[in-house]
Coordinates of C-alpha atoms and ligand atoms in Angstrom, one line a residue:
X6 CA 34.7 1.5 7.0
X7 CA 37.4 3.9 6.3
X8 CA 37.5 6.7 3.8
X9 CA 40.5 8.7 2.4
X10 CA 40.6 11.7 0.2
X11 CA 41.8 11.4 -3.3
X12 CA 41.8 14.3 -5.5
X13 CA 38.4 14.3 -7.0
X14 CA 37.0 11.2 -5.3
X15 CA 36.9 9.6 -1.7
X16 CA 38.2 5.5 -1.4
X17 CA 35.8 3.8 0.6
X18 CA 37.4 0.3 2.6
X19 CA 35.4 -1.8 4.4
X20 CA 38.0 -2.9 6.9
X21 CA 35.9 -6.2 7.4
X22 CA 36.8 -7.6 4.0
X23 CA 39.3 -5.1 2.8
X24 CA 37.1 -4.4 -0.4
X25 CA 37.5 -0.6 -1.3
X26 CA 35.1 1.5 -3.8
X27 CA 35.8 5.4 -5.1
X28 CA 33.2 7.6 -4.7
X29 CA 33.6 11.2 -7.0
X30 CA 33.7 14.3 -4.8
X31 CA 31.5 16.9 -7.0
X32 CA 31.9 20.9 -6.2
X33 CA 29.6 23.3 -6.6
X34 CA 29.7 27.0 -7.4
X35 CA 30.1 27.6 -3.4
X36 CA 29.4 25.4 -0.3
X37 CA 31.0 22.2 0.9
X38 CA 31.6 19.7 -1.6
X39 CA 29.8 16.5 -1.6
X40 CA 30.6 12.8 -1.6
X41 CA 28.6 10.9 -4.7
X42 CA 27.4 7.9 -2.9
X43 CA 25.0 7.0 -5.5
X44 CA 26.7 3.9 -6.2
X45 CA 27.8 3.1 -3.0
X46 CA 24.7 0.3 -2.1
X47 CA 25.1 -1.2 -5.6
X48 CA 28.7 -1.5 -5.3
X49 CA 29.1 -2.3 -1.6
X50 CA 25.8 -3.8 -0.3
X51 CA 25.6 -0.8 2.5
X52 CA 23.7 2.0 2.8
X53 CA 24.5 5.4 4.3
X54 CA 22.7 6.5 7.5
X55 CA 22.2 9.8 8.3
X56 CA 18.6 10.3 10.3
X57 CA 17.7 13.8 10.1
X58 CA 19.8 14.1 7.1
X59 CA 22.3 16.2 9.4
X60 CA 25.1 15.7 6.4
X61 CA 23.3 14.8 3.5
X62 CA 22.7 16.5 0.3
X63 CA 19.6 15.7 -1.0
X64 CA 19.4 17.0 -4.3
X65 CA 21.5 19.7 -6.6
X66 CA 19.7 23.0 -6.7
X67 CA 20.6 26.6 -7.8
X68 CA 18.5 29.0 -6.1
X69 CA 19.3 29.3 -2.5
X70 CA 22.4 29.4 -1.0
X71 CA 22.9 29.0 3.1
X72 CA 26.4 29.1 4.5
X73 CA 25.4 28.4 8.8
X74 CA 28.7 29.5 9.8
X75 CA 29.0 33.0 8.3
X76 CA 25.5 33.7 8.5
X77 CA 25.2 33.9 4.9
X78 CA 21.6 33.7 2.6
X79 CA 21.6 34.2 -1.2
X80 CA 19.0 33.6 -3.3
X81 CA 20.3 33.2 -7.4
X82 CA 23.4 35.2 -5.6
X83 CA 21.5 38.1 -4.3
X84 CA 22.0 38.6 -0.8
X85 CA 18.6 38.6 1.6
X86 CA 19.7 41.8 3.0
X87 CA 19.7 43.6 -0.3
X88 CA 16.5 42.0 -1.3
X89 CA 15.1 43.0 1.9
X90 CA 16.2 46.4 1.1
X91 CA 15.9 46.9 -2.5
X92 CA 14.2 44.8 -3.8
X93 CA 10.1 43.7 -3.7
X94 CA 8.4 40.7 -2.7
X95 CA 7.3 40.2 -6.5
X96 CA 10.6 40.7 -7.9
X97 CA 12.1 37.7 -5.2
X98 CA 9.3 35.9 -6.7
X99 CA 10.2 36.4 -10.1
X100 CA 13.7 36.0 -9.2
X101 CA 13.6 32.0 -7.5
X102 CA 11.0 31.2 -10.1
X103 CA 13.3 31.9 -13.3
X104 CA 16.7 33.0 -11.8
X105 CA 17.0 36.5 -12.6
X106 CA 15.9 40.2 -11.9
X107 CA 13.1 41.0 -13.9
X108 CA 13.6 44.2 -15.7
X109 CA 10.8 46.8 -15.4
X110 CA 8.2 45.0 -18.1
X111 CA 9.0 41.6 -17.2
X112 CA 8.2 42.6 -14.0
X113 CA 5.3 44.3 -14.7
X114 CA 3.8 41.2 -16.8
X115 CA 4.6 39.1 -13.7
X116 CA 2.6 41.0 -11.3
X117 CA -0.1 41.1 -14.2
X118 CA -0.3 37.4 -14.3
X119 CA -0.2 37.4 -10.2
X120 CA -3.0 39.2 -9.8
X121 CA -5.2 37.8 -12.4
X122 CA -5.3 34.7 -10.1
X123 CA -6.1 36.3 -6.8
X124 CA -9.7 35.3 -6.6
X125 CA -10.5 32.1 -5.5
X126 CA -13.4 29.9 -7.5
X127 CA -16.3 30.9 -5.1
X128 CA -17.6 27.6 -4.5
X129 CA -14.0 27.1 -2.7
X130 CA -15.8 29.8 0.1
X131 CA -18.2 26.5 1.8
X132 CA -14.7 24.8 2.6
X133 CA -14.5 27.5 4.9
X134 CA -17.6 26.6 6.6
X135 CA -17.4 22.9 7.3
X136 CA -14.4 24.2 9.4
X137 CA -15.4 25.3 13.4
X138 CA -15.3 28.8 13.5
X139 CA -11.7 28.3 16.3
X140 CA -10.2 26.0 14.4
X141 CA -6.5 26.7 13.9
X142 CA -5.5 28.7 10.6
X143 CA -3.0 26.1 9.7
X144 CA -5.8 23.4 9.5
X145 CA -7.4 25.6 6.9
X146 CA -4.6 26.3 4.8
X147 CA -3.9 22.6 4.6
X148 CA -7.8 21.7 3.8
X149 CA -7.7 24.0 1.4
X150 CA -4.9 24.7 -0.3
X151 CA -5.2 21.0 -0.2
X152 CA -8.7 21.2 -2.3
X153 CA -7.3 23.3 -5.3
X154 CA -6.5 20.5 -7.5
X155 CA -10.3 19.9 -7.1
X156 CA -11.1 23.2 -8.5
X157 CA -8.3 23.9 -11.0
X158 CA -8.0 20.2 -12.9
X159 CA -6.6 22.5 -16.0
X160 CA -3.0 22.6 -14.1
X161 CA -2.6 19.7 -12.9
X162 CA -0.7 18.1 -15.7
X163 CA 3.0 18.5 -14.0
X164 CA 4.3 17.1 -17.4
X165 CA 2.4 20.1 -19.5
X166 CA 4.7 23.2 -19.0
X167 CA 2.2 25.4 -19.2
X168 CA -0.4 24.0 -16.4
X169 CA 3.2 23.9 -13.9
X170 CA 3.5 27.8 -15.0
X171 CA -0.3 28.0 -14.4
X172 CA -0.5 26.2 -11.0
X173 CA 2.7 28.4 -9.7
X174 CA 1.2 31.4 -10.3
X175 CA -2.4 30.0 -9.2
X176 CA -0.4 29.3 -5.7
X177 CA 1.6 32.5 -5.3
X178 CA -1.5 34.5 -6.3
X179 CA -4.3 32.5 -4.2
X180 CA -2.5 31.9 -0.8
X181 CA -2.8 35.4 0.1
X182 CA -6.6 34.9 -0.5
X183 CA -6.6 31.7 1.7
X184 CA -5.1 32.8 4.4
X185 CA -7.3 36.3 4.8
X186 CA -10.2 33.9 4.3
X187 CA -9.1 32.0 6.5
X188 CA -8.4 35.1 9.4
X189 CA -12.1 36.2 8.4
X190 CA -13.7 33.1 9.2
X191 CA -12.0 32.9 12.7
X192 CA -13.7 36.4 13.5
X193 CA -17.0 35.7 11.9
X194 CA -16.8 38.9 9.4
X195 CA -17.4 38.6 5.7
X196 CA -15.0 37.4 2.8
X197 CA -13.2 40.4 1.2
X198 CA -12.7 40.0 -2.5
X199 CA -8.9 40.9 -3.1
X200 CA -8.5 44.5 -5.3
X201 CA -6.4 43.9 -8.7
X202 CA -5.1 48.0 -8.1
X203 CA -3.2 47.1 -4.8
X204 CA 0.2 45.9 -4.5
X205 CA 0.3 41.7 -3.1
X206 CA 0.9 43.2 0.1
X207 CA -1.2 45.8 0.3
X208 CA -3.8 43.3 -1.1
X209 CA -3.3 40.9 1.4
X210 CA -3.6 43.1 4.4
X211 CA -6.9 44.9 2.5
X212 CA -8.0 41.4 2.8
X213 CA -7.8 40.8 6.0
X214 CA -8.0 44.0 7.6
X215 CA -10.9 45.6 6.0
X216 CA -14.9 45.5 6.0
X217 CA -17.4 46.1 4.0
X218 CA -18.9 48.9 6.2
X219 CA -15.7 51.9 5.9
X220 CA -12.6 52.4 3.8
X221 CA -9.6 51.0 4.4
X222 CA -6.0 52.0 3.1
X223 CA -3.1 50.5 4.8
X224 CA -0.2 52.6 5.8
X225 CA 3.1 52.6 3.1
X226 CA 5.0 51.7 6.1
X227 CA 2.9 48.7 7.0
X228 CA 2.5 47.8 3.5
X229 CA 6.5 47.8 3.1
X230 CA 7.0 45.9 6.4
X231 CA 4.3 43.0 5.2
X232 CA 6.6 43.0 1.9
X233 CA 9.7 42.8 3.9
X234 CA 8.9 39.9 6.1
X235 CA 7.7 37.9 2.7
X236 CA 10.7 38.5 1.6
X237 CA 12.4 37.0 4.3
X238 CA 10.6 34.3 4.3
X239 CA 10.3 32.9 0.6
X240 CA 13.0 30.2 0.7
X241 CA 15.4 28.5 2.4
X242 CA 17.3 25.6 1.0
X243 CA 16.5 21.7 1.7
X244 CA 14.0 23.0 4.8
X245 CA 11.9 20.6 6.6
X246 CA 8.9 21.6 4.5
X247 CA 10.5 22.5 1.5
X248 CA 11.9 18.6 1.4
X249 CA 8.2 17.7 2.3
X250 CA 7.4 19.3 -1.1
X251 CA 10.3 17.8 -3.3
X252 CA 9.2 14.5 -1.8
X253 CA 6.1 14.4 -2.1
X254 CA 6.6 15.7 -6.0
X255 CA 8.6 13.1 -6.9
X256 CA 5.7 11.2 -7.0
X257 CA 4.2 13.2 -9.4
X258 CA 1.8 14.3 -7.1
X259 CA -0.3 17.7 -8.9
X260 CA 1.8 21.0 -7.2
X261 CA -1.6 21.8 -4.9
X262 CA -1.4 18.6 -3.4
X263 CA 2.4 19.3 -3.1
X264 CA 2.4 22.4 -1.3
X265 CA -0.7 21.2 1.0
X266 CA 1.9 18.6 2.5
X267 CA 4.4 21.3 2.7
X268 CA 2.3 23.7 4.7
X269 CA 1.7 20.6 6.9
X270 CA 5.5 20.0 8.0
X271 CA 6.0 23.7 8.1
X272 CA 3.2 23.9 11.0
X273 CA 5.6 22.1 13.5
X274 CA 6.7 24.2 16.5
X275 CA 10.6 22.9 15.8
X276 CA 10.0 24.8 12.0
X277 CA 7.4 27.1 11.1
X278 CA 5.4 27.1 13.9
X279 CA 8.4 28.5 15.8
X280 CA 7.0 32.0 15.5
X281 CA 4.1 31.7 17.1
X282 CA 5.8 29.5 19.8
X283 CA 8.3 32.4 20.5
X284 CA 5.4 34.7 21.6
X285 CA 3.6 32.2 23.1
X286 CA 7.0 31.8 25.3
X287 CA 7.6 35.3 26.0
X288 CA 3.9 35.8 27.0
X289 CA 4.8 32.6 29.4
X290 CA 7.9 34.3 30.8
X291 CA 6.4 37.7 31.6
X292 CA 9.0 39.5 33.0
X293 CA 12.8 39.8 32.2
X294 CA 13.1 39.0 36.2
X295 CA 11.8 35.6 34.9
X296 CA 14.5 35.3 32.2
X297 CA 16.8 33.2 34.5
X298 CA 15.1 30.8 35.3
X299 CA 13.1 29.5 32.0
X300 CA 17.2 29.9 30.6
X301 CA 17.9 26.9 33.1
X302 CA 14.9 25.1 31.9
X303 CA 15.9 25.6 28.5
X304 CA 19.9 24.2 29.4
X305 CA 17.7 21.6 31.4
X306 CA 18.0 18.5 29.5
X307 CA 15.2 16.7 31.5
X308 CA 13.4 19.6 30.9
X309 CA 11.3 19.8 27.1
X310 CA 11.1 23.4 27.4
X311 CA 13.5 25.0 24.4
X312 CA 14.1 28.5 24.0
X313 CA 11.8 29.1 20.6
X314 CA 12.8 31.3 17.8
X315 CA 16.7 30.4 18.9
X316 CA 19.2 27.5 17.0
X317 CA 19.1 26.1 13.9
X318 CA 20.2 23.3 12.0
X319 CA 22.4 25.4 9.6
X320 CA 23.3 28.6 10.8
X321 CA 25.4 28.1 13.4
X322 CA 26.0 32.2 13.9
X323 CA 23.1 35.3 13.7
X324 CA 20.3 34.1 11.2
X325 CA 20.4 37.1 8.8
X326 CA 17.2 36.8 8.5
X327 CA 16.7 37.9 12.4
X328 CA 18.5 41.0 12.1
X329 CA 16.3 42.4 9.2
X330 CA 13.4 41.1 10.9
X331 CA 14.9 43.1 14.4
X332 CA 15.4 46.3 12.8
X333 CA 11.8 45.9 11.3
X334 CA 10.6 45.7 14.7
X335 CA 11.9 48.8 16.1
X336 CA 10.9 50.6 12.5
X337 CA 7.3 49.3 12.7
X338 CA 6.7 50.3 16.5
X339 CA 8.2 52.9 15.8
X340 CA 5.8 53.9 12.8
X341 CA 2.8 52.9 14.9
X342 CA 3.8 54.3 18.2
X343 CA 3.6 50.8 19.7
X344 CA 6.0 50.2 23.1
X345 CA 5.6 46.6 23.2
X346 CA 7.4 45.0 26.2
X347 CA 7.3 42.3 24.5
X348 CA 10.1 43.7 22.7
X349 CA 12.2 44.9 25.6
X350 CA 11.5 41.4 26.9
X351 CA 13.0 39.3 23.6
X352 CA 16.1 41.6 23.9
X353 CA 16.8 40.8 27.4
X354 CA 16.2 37.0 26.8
X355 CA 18.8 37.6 23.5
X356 CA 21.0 39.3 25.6
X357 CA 21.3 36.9 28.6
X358 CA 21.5 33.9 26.6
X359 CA 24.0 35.7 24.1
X360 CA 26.3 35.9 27.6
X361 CA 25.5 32.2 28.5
X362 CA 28.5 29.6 27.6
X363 CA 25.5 26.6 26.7
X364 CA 24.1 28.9 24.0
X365 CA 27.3 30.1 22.8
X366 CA 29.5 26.6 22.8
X367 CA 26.2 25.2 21.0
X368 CA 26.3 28.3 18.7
X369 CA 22.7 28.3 19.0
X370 CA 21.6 32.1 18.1
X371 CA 18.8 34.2 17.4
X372 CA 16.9 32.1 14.1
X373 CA 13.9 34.1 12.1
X374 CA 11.0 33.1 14.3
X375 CA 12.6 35.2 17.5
X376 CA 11.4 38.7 16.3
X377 CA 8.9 37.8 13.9
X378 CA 6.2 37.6 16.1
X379 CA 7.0 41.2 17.9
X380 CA 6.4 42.9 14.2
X381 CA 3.0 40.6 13.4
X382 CA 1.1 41.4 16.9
X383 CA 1.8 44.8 16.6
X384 CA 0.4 45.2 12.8
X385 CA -3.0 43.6 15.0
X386 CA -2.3 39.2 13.3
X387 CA -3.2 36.6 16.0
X388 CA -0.7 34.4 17.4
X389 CA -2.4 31.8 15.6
X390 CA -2.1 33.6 11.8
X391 CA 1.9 34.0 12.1
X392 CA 2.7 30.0 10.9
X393 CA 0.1 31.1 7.9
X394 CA 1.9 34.2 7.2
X395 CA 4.8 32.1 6.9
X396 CA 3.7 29.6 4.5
X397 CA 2.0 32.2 2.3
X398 CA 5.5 33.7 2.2
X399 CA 6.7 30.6 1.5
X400 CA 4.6 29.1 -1.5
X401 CA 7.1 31.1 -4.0
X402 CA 10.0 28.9 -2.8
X403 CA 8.2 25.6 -2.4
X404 CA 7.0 26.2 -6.0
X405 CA 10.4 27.3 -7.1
X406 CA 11.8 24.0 -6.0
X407 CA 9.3 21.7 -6.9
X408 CA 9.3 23.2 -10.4
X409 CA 13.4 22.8 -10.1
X410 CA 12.8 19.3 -9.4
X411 CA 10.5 18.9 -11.9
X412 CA 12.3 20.0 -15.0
X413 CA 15.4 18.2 -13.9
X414 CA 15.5 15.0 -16.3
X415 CA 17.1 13.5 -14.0
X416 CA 15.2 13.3 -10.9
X417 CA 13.2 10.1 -9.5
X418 CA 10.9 9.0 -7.1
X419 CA 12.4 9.7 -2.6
X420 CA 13.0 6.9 -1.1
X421 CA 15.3 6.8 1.7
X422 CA 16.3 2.8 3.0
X423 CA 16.7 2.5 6.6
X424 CA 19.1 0.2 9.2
X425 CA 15.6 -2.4 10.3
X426 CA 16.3 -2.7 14.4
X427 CA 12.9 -4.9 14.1
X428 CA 12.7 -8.6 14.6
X429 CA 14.4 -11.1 12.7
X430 CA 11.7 -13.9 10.5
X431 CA 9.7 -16.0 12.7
X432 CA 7.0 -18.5 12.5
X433 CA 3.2 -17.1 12.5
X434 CA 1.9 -17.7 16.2
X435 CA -2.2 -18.9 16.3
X436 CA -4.1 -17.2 18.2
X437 CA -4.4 -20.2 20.8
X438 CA -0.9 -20.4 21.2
X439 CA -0.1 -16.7 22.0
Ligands
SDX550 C1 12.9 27.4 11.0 O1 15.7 24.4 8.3 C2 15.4 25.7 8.0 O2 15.9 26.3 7.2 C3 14.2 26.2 8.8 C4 13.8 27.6 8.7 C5 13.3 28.0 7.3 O3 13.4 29.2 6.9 O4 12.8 27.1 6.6 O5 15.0 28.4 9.0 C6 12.7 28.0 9.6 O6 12.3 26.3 11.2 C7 13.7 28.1 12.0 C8 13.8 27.2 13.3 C9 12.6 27.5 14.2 N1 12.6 26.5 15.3 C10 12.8 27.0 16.6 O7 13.1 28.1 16.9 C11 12.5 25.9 17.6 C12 13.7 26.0 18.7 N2 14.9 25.5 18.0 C13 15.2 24.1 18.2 O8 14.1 23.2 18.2 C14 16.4 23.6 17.3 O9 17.4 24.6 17.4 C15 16.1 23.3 15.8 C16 15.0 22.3 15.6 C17 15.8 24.6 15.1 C18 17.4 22.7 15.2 O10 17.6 21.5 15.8 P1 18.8 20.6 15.4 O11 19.6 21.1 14.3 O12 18.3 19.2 15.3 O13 19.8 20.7 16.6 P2 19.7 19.8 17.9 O14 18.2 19.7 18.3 O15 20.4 18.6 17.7 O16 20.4 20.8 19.0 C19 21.8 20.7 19.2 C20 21.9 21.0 20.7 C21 21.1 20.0 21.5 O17 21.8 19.9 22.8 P3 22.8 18.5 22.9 O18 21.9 17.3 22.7 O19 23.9 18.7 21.9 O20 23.3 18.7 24.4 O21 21.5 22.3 21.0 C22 20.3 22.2 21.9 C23 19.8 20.8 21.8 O22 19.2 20.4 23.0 N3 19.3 23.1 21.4 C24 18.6 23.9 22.2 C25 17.8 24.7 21.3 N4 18.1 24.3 20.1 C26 19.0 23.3 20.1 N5 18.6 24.1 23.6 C27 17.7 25.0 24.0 N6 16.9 25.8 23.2 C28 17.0 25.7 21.9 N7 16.2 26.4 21.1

């Protein structure tokens, strides 16, 4: 097959039989323009293949925009380095959910609805204990999170506008609930009911930081860092998990369910679960004498080892993301009079490979799970609670796109075809004859 460029279309020839078929080219506000192939089976009897989807647009969408090459995130045409540095975590909720900056009583109704949803129904507290007490965090989240629709049957109704409006605020306001639960349970101390007079960030590290036994006020500057880094995590395009959630709403599946599958993909160590990799791999290397050689193991193509928290499948220059999240580092040791060498250690490993030709030629840079980690151990999470921080970050974009998909009249059911490598038909073979 050959395909040339008309004006607003693209000719496709199938050189076997000298058929040809135009395809429209459609152009969005910014971005590469895509190549309408919807008609391309029906008209030509071929399918497109594209595993991974490395060059395939899987849907039209209007709040996040990703250009790899610049290094450029927008979300409804902010840029995430003036959210991250004006703007709120509530606000960049309010702002994917309906498109624009809330002014100062929209916003304050917004955080209003929020909290009103921030307790969980208290029977949802014995999930936690059919769960042993090491389980991983993520295997709670997905149990649970999971288990809302079994609680909340009055939005489920993803064709009633108000029970989607309901069930999105339900999952922004409960996940910070969840995952403190879900911390407690790991370290045997009691449940703490979230306060409706904190801020969401301050409420979730109240949460998870504080007993029942003294009083507990987190520090501004760790409030404002826990705000910054849900910030720069609330969405991110046609992501693994965030294409786990369109897909599995376009079954009409309820939005609980939804999200559930989404924090399941996310928990992968190529996606999410990259952050907690990256320490895990700096804790492995030990010592920027070491650097060297786990850089050959990671250029080793025999070798599984990859350097975590670096490459990506879009930006193909500094994740923008990585260089809030870096100067968040330094500002929250800083604040806490932390010298991690931990730290030291993920700059030397930047540097080095930023010097190495197979990192460079690759463009494979610095993505947000490389720094994350540094900031999270030092404000006292466990490894094993950064993948949950992620997700509750998260939610607000998952639920932005699932309710984009949603409202679109045009959207149906995923599914992909495939190019069958399997056998051909054959005759059944009886069991005495095989
Ligand atoms: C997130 O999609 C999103 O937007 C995700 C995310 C979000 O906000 O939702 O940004 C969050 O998931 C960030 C990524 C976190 N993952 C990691 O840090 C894990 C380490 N990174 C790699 O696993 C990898 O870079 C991926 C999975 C992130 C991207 O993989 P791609 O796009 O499929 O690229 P690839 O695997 O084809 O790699 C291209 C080449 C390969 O070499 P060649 O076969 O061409 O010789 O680069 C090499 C890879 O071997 N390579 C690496 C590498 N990443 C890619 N080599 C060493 N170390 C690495 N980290």
């Amino acid at each position: 097959m050959t395909a040339t460029n008309n004006k607003n279309s693209v000719t496709v020839t199938d050189n076997r039989t000298g058929h040809s078929w135009d395809m429209p080219i459609l152009q969005g506000t910014c971005g590469p323009n895509v190549i309408d192939i919807r008609k391309l089976y029906s008209e030509s009897g071929c399918f497109t293949y594209d595993p991974g989807f490395t060059s395939t647009g899987s849907c039209d969408s209007s709040i996040t925009y990703i250009d790899g090459d610049e290094g450029i995130l927008r979300h409804r045409g902010y840029s995430i380095e003036d959210l991250a540095a004006k703007s709120d975590f509530m606000e960049v909720c309010y702002l994917l959910l309906n498109g624009e900056l809330p002014n100062q009583s929209e916003k304050s109704e917004f955080k209003n609805q929020i909290t009103y949803h921030t307790m969980l129904h208290e029977q949802m507290q014995y999930f936690y204990r059919g769960f042993r007490r090491d389980s991983h965090p993520m295997a709670v989240m997905v149990g649970v999170v999971g288990a809302l629709s079994a609680f909340y049957h009055d939005s489920t109704d993803i064709r009633d506008p108000h029970q989607r409006l309901i069930a999105s605020h339900r999952l922004i306001a409960k996940m910070p609930t969840i995952a403190a639960y879900a911390y407690k349970y790991s370290i045997g101390q009691p449940f703490v009911y979230p306060q409706n007079n904190l801020s969401y960030a301050a409420n979730f590290l109240h949460m998870t930081f504080s007993v029942p036994c003294e009083e507990y006020v987190a520090s501004p500057a760790l409030v404002r860092a826990m705000d910054r880094i849900f910030i720069l995590h609330a969405d991110h395009e046609q992501n693994a998990s965030t294409s786990t959630v369109r897909i599995a709403g376009s079954s009409g599946a309820n939005p609980f369910a939804c999200i559930a599958a989404g924090i399941a993909s996310l928990w992968g160590p190529a996606h999410g679960g990259a952050n907690e990799a990256v320490l895990r791999m700096l804790q492995q290397i030990g010592h920027k004498d070491n650097i060297p050689a786990f850089i050959e193991r990671a250029k080793d193509k025999n070798d599984p080892f990859r350097l975590m928290g670096f490459g990506h499948r879009v930006y193909k220059n500094y994740d923008p993301r990585a260089s809030v999240m870096r100067e968040s580092c330094h500002e929250v040791l800083t604040e806490l009079g932390i010298n991690d060498p931990l730290l030291e250690l993920a700059m030397e490993l930047e540097r080095v490979a930023l010097e190495d030709p197979y990192f460079t030629e690759k463009k494979l840079f610095p993505n947000v799970d490389f720094y994350s980690g540094i900031i999270l151990r030092a404000m006292n999470f466990p490894t094993s609670m950064f993948t949950v921080l992620f997700a509750l970050a998260r939610t607000v974009g998952w639920v932005a796109q699932w309710k984009e998909m949603i409202e679109d009249p045009n959207h149906k059911i995923s599914r992909p075809r495939q190019l069958y490598l399997g056998a051909d038909a054959r005759e059944f073979v009886p069991m005495d004859k095989r």
